[in-house]
Amino acid sequence: MSATIIGIESSCDDTSAAVVRDGLLLSNVIASQKVHEDFGGVVPELASRAHIQNILPVVSQALAKAGVDKSELDAIAFTRGPGLLGSLLVGTSFAKGLSIGLDIPIIDVNHLHGHVLAHFVRKTNDEPVPQFPYMCLLVSGGNSQIILVKGYNDMEILGQTIDDAAGEAFDKCAKVMGLPYPGGPHIDRLAATGDPSRFKFSKPHIPELDYSFSGLKTSFLYTLRDAVKEDDAFIENNLADLAASLQRTIIEILLDKLDKAVRRHPVRHLAIGGGVSANSGVRSAVSDFCKKRGITPWIPDRAFTTDNAAMVAMAGYFKYRDSQFCDLSLPPYSRVSV
Ligand code: KG4
């Protein structure tokens, strides 16, 4: 069945639109919001306003780059949640308006499913894709989950964080170190030259396959607080070792549960996704983890680790094939479970 789908993403601080035709990506346009940099985090109200300014030009550019006229669209996929409610409302309302104007259906996409299916974003049919069932470690600023992916629209969450997400652990610890927001990429850069075994931080003892990162954050904070009492310049003199030790601990926590997951549910393919999957240490640790177990790793291009509409359009395409449309009355949702 031939289908041309536009995807719209506005869950946090990136406004993005992408066009997919028959499962192949034609365009992907992202407007990142710089307005939050001075605030040390995303300011929801500013994010919503920036989405309103960006959405029309971003959608127009995505269509133009794809060489697709809006009359050729068969459906509109949009991120319905989870995310910031005000931001989601912009994309959701835009999708609904476009749907009414063009008289075509809308498809609601769970942002996290988008990240999981990002590995299917491709420009030609020759590019390889994961085989079902595969395990996905989804690590972003708001979520850390282990998901068993049985089909495009059939996923089981095996475990997830009970408090902070892995990205939050990176960002909050980076903030204490005086690094700019988001801190994850800065930790990554600094860790490359640091000694990962220099500092020991506490690790959680959470049952089953769930994660917890708030204890690590506290342990990191106390280590720094005690050290700074002795030496004012402790943080700036030890940035690289602190970053490397923090990164090692986060990776160990992530892989410990992943190991349990693949023992319980043996799979031949394993993917990672979400902003933290851009981390060099996470990428190489997951590759090694898979190599040791004879599993094929799927490490996304860095461009598809952060929020983008290509993955939303692709997830929408798979729902379109199963005729999974949604009603115009559906509201966005901010949290993981609806
Ligand atoms: O998936 P994502 O773009 O957004 C949401 O969760 O909405 O993830 C953002 C997270 C932030 O916490 C950021 O610090 C983290 O991904 N991140 C990284 C790296 N790049 C982005 N963390 C560690 N190393 C990186 N290279």
Short mmCIF file of C-alpha atoms in Angstrom, two decimals, residues 88-319:
data_model
loop_
_atom_site.label_atom_id
_atom_site.label_comp_id
_atom_site.label_asym_id
_atom_site.label_seq_id
_atom_site.Cartn_x
_atom_site.Cartn_y
_atom_site.Cartn_z
CA LEU A 88 2.73 18.73 22.86
CA LEU A 89 -0.39 20.85 22.49
CA VAL A 90 1.26 22.86 19.71
CA GLY A 91 2.11 19.80 17.59
CA THR A 92 -1.15 18.04 18.40
CA SER A 93 -3.30 21.06 17.54
CA PHE A 94 -1.33 21.70 14.38
CA ALA A 95 -1.77 18.07 13.28
CA LYS A 96 -5.50 18.25 13.95
CA GLY A 97 -5.88 21.52 12.02
CA LEU A 98 -3.96 20.10 9.07
CA SER A 99 -6.07 16.95 9.22
CA ILE A 100 -9.29 18.96 9.01
CA GLY A 101 -7.90 21.20 6.26
CA LEU A 102 -6.67 18.32 4.10
CA ASP A 103 -9.38 15.85 5.11
CA ILE A 104 -6.90 13.10 5.95
CA PRO A 105 -6.54 11.00 9.13
CA ILE A 106 -4.21 11.61 12.06
CA ILE A 107 -2.10 9.00 13.82
CA ASP A 108 -0.99 9.45 17.42
CA VAL A 109 2.56 8.34 18.15
CA ASN A 110 4.06 7.55 21.55
CA HIS A 111 7.35 9.45 21.53
CA LEU A 112 9.13 6.50 23.12
CA HIS A 113 7.90 4.12 20.41
CA GLY A 114 9.41 6.62 17.98
CA HIS A 115 12.83 6.26 19.61
CA VAL A 116 12.51 2.47 19.60
CA LEU A 117 11.60 2.45 15.88
CA ALA A 118 14.27 5.04 14.93
CA HIS A 119 16.35 2.11 13.63
CA PHE A 120 13.85 1.68 10.80
CA VAL A 121 14.44 5.22 9.51
CA ARG A 122 16.18 4.69 6.18
CA LYS A 123 16.41 6.27 2.76
CA THR A 124 16.69 3.09 0.67
CA ASN A 125 15.38 -0.44 1.10
CA ASP A 126 18.98 -1.74 0.97
CA GLU A 127 19.80 -0.34 4.42
CA PRO A 128 19.56 -3.14 7.03
CA VAL A 129 17.08 -2.99 9.94
CA PRO A 130 16.74 -4.94 13.23
CA GLN A 131 14.95 -8.29 13.28
CA PHE A 132 12.07 -8.96 15.66
CA PRO A 133 12.05 -9.71 18.48
CA TYR A 134 14.77 -7.32 19.62
CA MET A 135 15.67 -5.74 22.93
CA CYS A 136 15.79 -1.97 23.14
CA LEU A 137 17.55 0.07 25.80
CA LEU A 138 15.84 3.43 25.69
CA VAL A 139 17.80 6.07 27.55
CA SER A 140 16.79 9.70 27.33
CA GLY A 141 16.48 12.80 29.47
CA GLY A 142 13.09 11.73 30.79
CA ASN A 143 13.04 7.93 30.50
CA SER A 144 15.15 4.83 30.98
CA GLN A 145 13.46 1.66 29.83
CA ILE A 146 14.23 -1.86 28.70
CA ILE A 147 11.72 -2.83 26.04
CA LEU A 148 11.14 -6.12 24.29
CA VAL A 149 10.13 -5.19 20.74
CA LYS A 150 8.05 -8.00 19.25
CA GLY A 151 6.72 -6.09 16.24
CA TYR A 152 6.33 -2.55 14.91
CA ASN A 153 3.26 -2.04 17.07
CA ASP A 154 3.89 -4.68 19.70
CA MET A 155 6.24 -3.71 22.53
CA GLU A 156 6.56 -4.86 26.14
CA ILE A 157 8.24 -2.69 28.78
CA LEU A 158 10.33 -5.10 30.88
CA GLY A 159 11.77 -2.50 33.23
CA GLN A 160 12.01 1.24 33.72
CA THR A 161 13.31 3.87 36.07
CA ILE A 162 11.49 4.36 39.33
CA ASP A 163 12.91 7.87 39.78
CA ASP A 164 15.44 9.80 37.66
CA ALA A 165 16.32 8.85 34.10
CA ALA A 166 19.90 8.16 32.97
CA GLY A 167 19.97 11.49 31.13
CA GLU A 168 18.83 13.29 34.26
CA ALA A 169 21.68 11.67 36.20
CA PHE A 170 24.14 13.01 33.62
CA ASP A 171 22.53 16.46 33.59
CA LYS A 172 22.05 16.91 37.34
CA CYS A 173 25.58 15.76 38.21
CA ALA A 174 26.97 17.96 35.43
CA LYS A 175 25.13 20.91 36.91
CA VAL A 176 26.81 20.33 40.28
CA MET A 177 30.13 20.33 38.42
CA GLY A 178 29.26 23.75 36.97
CA LEU A 179 28.83 22.49 33.40
CA PRO A 180 26.25 24.01 31.01
CA TYR A 181 22.87 22.36 30.27
CA PRO A 182 22.43 19.74 28.97
CA GLY A 183 25.40 18.28 30.77
CA GLY A 184 25.42 14.81 29.14
CA PRO A 185 27.51 15.77 26.10
CA HIS A 186 29.98 17.68 28.33
CA ILE A 187 30.45 14.67 30.60
CA ASP A 188 31.00 12.55 27.50
CA ARG A 189 33.70 14.91 26.20
CA LEU A 190 35.46 15.23 29.58
CA ALA A 191 35.27 11.50 30.32
CA ALA A 192 37.41 10.75 27.27
CA THR A 193 40.54 11.96 29.10
CA GLY A 194 39.62 10.95 32.67
CA ASP A 195 40.33 7.95 34.90
CA PRO A 196 37.03 6.01 35.20
CA SER A 197 38.16 4.08 38.28
CA ARG A 198 39.27 7.09 40.34
CA PHE A 199 35.98 7.68 42.19
CA LYS A 200 33.41 5.18 43.45
CA PHE A 201 29.75 6.17 43.65
CA SER A 202 26.94 4.08 45.09
CA LYS A 203 24.88 1.84 42.85
CA PRO A 204 21.20 0.97 43.39
CA HIS A 205 19.80 -2.37 44.53
CA ILE A 206 16.45 -2.36 42.80
CA PRO A 207 14.62 -5.63 42.18
CA GLU A 208 13.76 -7.05 38.77
CA LEU A 209 14.60 -5.01 35.68
CA ASP A 210 13.80 -1.54 36.96
CA TYR A 211 16.32 1.28 37.21
CA SER A 212 17.03 3.97 39.77
CA PHE A 213 19.46 6.86 39.37
CA SER A 214 18.57 9.20 42.21
CA GLY A 215 20.89 7.42 44.72
CA LEU A 216 23.84 7.84 42.38
CA LYS A 217 23.06 11.54 42.09
CA THR A 218 23.03 11.88 45.90
CA SER A 219 26.25 9.90 46.29
CA PHE A 220 27.90 12.09 43.64
CA LEU A 221 26.71 15.22 45.42
CA TYR A 222 28.05 14.10 48.83
CA THR A 223 31.43 13.12 47.37
CA LEU A 224 31.79 16.57 45.87
CA ARG A 225 30.50 18.38 48.94
CA ASP A 226 32.99 16.62 51.26
CA ALA A 227 35.91 17.09 48.86
CA VAL A 228 35.20 20.79 48.32
CA LYS A 229 35.33 21.34 52.10
CA GLU A 230 38.99 20.29 51.96
CA ASP A 231 39.87 21.88 48.64
CA ASP A 232 37.99 24.78 47.01
CA ALA A 233 39.32 23.93 43.58
CA PHE A 234 38.56 20.20 43.83
CA ILE A 235 35.90 20.15 41.12
CA GLU A 236 37.78 22.14 38.51
CA ASN A 237 40.99 20.17 39.15
CA ASN A 238 39.23 16.83 38.81
CA LEU A 239 36.65 17.42 36.08
CA ALA A 240 37.84 14.66 33.74
CA ASP A 241 38.15 11.96 36.46
CA LEU A 242 34.77 12.89 37.94
CA ALA A 243 33.14 12.74 34.51
CA ALA A 244 34.78 9.43 33.61
CA SER A 245 33.87 7.84 36.97
CA LEU A 246 30.28 9.07 36.73
CA GLN A 247 29.93 7.83 33.16
CA ARG A 248 31.37 4.42 34.08
CA THR A 249 28.90 4.05 36.96
CA ILE A 250 25.90 5.00 34.80
CA ILE A 251 26.99 2.50 32.14
CA GLU A 252 27.46 -0.26 34.72
CA ILE A 253 23.96 0.36 36.12
CA LEU A 254 22.47 0.28 32.61
CA LEU A 255 24.28 -2.87 31.50
CA ASP A 256 23.67 -4.79 34.70
CA LYS A 257 19.91 -4.79 34.09
CA LEU A 258 20.33 -5.27 30.36
CA ASP A 259 22.28 -8.43 31.11
CA LYS A 260 19.42 -9.74 33.27
CA ALA A 261 16.95 -8.84 30.51
CA VAL A 262 18.73 -10.76 27.75
CA ARG A 263 19.16 -13.77 30.02
CA ARG A 264 15.42 -13.87 30.65
CA HIS A 265 14.46 -13.05 27.08
CA PRO A 266 17.18 -14.27 24.73
CA VAL A 267 17.28 -12.13 21.58
CA ARG A 268 19.55 -11.99 18.57
CA HIS A 269 19.34 -8.22 18.09
CA LEU A 270 19.69 -5.37 20.58
CA ALA A 271 19.16 -1.66 19.94
CA ILE A 272 19.75 1.51 21.90
CA GLY A 273 17.89 4.79 21.51
CA GLY A 274 17.23 8.19 23.08
CA GLY A 275 19.56 11.11 23.79
CA VAL A 276 21.93 9.17 26.06
CA SER A 277 22.58 6.65 23.27
CA ALA A 278 24.75 9.42 21.75
CA ASN A 279 27.21 8.87 24.62
CA SER A 280 30.52 7.43 23.37
CA GLY A 281 30.97 5.26 26.45
CA VAL A 282 27.43 3.85 26.23
CA ARG A 283 27.85 3.14 22.51
CA SER A 284 31.11 1.22 22.90
CA ALA A 285 29.99 -0.60 26.07
CA VAL A 286 26.78 -1.79 24.36
CA SER A 287 28.75 -2.91 21.29
CA ASP A 288 31.12 -4.94 23.52
CA PHE A 289 28.18 -6.31 25.53
CA CYS A 290 26.58 -7.58 22.31
CA LYS A 291 29.81 -8.93 20.85
CA LYS A 292 30.42 -11.08 23.96
CA ARG A 293 26.93 -12.57 23.67
CA GLY A 294 26.75 -13.03 19.89
CA ILE A 295 23.99 -10.41 19.62
CA THR A 296 23.77 -7.94 16.70
CA PRO A 297 23.96 -4.37 18.08
CA TRP A 298 21.97 -1.49 16.61
CA ILE A 299 23.59 1.81 17.49
CA PRO A 300 21.71 4.74 15.92
CA ASP A 301 23.32 7.55 13.94
CA ARG A 302 23.86 10.39 16.40
CA ALA A 303 21.38 12.50 14.38
CA PHE A 304 18.62 10.04 15.32
CA THR A 305 19.43 9.77 19.02
CA THR A 306 17.82 13.09 19.91
CA ASP A 307 14.25 14.18 19.24
CA ASN A 308 13.33 14.17 15.57
CA ALA A 309 10.21 13.79 13.48
CA ALA A 310 11.73 11.14 11.18
CA MET A 311 11.14 8.50 13.86
CA VAL A 312 7.63 9.85 14.49
CA ALA A 313 6.76 9.70 10.78
CA MET A 314 8.17 6.16 10.62
CA ALA A 315 6.25 4.98 13.69
CA GLY A 316 3.18 6.64 12.12
CA TYR A 317 3.76 4.77 8.86
CA PHE A 318 3.73 1.42 10.67
CA LYS A 319 0.49 2.35 12.45
#
